[in-house]
mmCIF file of C-alpha atoms in Angstrom:
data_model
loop_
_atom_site.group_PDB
_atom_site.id
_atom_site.type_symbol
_atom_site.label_atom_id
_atom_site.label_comp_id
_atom_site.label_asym_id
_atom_site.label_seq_id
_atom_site.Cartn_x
_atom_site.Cartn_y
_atom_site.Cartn_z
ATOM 1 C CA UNK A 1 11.955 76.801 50.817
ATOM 2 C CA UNK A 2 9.628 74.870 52.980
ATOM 3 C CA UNK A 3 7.015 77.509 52.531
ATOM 4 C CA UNK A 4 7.245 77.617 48.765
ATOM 5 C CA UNK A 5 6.682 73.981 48.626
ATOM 6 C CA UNK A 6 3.902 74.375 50.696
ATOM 7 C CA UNK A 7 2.310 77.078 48.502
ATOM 8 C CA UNK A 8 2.554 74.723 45.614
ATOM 9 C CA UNK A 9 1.109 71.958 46.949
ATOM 10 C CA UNK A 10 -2.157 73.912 47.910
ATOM 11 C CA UNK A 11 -1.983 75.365 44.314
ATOM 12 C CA UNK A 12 -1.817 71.945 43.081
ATOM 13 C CA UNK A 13 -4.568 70.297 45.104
ATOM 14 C CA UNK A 14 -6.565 73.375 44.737
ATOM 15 C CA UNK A 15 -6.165 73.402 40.487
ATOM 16 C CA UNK A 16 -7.089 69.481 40.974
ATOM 17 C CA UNK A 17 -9.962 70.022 42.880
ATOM 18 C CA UNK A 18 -11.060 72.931 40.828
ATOM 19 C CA UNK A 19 -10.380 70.649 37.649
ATOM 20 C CA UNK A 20 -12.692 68.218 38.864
ATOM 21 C CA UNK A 21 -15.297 70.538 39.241
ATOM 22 C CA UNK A 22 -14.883 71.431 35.602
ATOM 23 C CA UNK A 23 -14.656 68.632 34.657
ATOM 24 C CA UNK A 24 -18.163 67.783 36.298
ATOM 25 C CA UNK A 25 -19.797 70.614 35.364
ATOM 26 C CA UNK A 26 -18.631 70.260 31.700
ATOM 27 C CA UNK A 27 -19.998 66.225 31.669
ATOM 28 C CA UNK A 28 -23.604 67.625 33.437
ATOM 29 C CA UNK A 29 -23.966 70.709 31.018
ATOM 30 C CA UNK A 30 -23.446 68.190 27.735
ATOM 31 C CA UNK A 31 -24.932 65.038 29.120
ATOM 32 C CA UNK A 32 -27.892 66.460 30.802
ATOM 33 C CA UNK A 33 -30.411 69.176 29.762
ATOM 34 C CA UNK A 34 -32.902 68.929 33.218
ATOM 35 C CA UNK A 35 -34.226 72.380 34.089
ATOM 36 C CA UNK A 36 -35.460 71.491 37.427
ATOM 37 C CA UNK A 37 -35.627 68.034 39.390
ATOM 38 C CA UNK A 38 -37.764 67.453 42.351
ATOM 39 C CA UNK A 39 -36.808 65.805 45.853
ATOM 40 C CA UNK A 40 -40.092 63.666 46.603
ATOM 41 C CA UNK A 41 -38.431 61.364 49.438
ATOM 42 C CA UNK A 42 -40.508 59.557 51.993
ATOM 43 C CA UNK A 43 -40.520 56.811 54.389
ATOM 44 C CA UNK A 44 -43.218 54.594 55.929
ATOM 45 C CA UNK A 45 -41.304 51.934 58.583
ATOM 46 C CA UNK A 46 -37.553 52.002 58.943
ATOM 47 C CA UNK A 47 -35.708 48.768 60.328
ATOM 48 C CA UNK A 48 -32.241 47.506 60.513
ATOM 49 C CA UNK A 49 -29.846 46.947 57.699
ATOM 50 C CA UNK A 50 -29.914 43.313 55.897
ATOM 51 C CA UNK A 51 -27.549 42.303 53.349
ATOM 52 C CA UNK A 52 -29.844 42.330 50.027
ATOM 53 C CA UNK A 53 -30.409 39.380 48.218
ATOM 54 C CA UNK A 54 -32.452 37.977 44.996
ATOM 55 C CA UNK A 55 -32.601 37.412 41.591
ATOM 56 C CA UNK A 56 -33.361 40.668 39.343
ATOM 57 C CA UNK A 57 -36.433 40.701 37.559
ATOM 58 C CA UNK A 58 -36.841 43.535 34.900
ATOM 59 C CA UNK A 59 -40.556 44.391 34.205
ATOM 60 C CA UNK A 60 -40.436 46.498 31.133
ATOM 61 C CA UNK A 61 -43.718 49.503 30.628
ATOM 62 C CA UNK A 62 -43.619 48.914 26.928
ATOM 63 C CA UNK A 63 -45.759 51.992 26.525
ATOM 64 C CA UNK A 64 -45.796 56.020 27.597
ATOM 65 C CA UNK A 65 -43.643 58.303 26.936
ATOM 66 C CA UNK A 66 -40.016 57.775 25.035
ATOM 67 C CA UNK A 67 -36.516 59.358 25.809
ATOM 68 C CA UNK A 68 -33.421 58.652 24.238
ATOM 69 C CA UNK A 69 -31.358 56.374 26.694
ATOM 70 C CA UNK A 70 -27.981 59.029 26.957
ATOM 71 C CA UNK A 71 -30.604 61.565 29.152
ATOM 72 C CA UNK A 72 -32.003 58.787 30.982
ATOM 73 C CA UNK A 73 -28.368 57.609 31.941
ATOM 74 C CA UNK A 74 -27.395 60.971 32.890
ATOM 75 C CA UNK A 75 -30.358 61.112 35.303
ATOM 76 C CA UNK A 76 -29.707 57.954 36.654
ATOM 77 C CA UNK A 77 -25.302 58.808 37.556
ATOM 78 C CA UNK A 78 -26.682 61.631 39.267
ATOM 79 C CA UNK A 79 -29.774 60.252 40.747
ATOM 80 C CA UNK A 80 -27.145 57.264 42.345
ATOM 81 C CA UNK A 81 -24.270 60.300 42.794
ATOM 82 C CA UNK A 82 -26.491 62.193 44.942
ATOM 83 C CA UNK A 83 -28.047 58.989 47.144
ATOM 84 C CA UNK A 84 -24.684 56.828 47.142
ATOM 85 C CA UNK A 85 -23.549 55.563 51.005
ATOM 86 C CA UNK A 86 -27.057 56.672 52.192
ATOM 87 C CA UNK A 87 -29.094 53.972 53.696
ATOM 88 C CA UNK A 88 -32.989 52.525 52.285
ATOM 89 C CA UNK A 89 -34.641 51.478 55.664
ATOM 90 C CA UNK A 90 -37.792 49.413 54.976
ATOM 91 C CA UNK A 91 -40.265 51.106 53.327
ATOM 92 C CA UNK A 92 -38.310 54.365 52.348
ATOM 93 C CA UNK A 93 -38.728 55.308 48.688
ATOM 94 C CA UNK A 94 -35.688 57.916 47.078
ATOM 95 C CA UNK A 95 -37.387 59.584 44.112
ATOM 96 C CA UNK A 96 -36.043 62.553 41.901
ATOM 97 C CA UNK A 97 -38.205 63.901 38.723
ATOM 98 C CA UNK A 98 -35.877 65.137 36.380
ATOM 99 C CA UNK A 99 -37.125 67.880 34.175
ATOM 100 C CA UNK A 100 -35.855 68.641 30.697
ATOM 101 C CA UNK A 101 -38.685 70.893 29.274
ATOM 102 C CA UNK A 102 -39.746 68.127 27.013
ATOM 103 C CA UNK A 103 -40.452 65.244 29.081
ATOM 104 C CA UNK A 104 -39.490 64.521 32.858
ATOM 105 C CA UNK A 105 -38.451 61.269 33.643
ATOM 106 C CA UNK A 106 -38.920 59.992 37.820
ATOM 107 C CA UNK A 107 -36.077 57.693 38.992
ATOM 108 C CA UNK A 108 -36.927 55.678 42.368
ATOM 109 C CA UNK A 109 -35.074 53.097 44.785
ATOM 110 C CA UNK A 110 -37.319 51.525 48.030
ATOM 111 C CA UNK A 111 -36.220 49.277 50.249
ATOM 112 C CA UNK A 112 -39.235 46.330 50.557
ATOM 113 C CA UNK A 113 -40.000 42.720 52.239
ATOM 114 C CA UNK A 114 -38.551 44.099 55.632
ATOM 115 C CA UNK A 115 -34.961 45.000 53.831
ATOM 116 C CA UNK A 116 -32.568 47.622 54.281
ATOM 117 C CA UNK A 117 -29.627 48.536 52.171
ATOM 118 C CA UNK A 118 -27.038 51.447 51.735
ATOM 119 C CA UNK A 119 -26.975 52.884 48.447
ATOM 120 C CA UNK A 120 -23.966 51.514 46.635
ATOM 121 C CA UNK A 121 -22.102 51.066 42.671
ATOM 122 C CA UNK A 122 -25.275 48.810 42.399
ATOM 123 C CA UNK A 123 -27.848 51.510 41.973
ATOM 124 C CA UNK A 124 -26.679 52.535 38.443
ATOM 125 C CA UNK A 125 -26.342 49.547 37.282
ATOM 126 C CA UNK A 126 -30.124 48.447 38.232
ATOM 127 C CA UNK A 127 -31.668 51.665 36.905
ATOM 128 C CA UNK A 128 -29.706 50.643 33.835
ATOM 129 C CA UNK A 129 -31.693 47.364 33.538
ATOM 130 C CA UNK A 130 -34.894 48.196 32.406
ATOM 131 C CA UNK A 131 -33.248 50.927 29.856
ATOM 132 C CA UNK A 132 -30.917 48.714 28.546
ATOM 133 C CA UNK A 133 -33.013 45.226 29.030
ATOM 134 C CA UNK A 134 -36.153 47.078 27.162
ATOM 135 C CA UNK A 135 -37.061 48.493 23.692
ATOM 136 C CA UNK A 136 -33.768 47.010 22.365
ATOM 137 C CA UNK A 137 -34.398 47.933 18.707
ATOM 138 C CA UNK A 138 -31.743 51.189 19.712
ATOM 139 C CA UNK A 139 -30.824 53.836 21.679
ATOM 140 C CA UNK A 140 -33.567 56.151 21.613
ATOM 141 C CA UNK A 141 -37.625 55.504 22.547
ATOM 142 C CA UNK A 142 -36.298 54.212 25.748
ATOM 143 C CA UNK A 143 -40.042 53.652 27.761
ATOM 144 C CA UNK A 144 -38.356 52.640 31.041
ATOM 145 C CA UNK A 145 -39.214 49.680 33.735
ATOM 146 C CA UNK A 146 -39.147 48.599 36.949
ATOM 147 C CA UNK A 147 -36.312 45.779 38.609
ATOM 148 C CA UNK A 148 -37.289 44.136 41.465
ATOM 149 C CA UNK A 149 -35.474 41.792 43.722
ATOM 150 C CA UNK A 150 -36.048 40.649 47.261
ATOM 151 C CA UNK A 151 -35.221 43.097 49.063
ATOM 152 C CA UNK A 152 -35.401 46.777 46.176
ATOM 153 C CA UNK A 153 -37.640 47.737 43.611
ATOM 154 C CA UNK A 154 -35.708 50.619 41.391
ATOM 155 C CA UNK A 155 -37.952 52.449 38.790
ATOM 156 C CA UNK A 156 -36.916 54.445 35.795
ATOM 157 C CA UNK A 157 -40.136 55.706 34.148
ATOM 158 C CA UNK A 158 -39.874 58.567 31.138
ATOM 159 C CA UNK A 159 -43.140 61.157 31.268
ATOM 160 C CA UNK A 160 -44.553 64.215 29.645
ATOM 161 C CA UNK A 161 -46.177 67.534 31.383
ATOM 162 C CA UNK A 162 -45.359 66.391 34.863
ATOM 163 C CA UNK A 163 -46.606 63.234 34.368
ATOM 164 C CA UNK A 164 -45.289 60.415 34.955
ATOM 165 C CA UNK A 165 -46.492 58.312 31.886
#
C-alpha cells in the first residue's frame, strides 16, 4: 500500500510540475511573439553588495520607435525571471534584446555610484516605470525610458532593424 501511495505522489508532483510548465509555455507563446533575444552582459568593476537606496527618477525618450506596452511587459517578466537572485556588482550591465520580427526592444539593469544589488521583485516593477509613467494617452506607442536611482539605472528602450531607437 505504501508503494502505491508512493507512486501517486510522484504522479502528482510530476502532473504539477508538468502543469506548470504548460502553463508557462502557454502564457510565453500568447504574451510574447520574440523570435530571438540576445545575451549582451558585461561588467567593468565588481565590489561588494550595498543595500540600494534613492528616490526613482523616470526619464521618459519621448521619441523612436513604439510598441504596444503588453510585449514590452512580457519582455520585461522574463527579462527579471531569467536575472532574479543574481547579483549587479558595480559597474555590471544585464541586457537582453528581444526580437519580435517587427521591432526589438533592449531591456537593461547596471549597478552604478559604487552599488551592488541582487536582482529582486523590484526589477519588474522599475522596468514598468518608464512604460507605464510615459506616453500615458494608452496602451500602445509605448517609446520606453530610463529610471535611475542611487545606486541602478534600468532601461526599457523599443527599436526597429536591430536598432535600438
Amino acid at each position: 500500500m505504501k508503494l502505491i501511495s508512493l507512486t501517486v505522489t510522484v504522479l502528482t508532483v510530476a502532473a504539477i510540475a508538468q502543469a506548470c510548465a504548460i502553463a508557462r509555455g502557454e502564457k510565453v507563446a500568447r504574451d510574447t511573439q520574440w523570435i530571438s533575444s540576445e545575451d549582451i552582459n558585461y561588467f567593468t568593476n565588481e565590489t561588494h553588495i550595498d543595500k540600494r537606496v534613492g528616490v526613482e527618477q523616470v526619464q521618459c525618450y519621448n521619441t523612436g520607435t513604439k510598441a504596444d506596452r503588453a510585449s514590452i511587459v512580457s519582455y520585461i517578466d522574463d527579462f527579471c525571471f531569467d536575472l532574479k537572485g543574481r547579483t549587479v556588482n558595480n559597474g555590471r550591465v544585464f541586457t537582453t534584446r528581444y526580437n519580435s520580427g517587427t521591432f526589438t526592444v533592449l531591456i537593461s539593469g547596471a549597478a552604478i555610484n559604487g552599488c551592488s544589488f541582487v536582482v529582486d521583485n523590484n526589477c519588474a516593477r522599475l522596468l514598468r516605470l518608464p512604460v507605464d509613467s510615459c506616453n500615458t494617452d494608452g496602451v500602445n506607442d509605448k517609446q520606453g525610458g530610463v529610471v535611475t536611482d542611487s545606486c541602478g539605472q534600468w532601461r526599457v528602450d523599443p527599436g526597429s532593424n536591430g536598432s535600438d531607437f
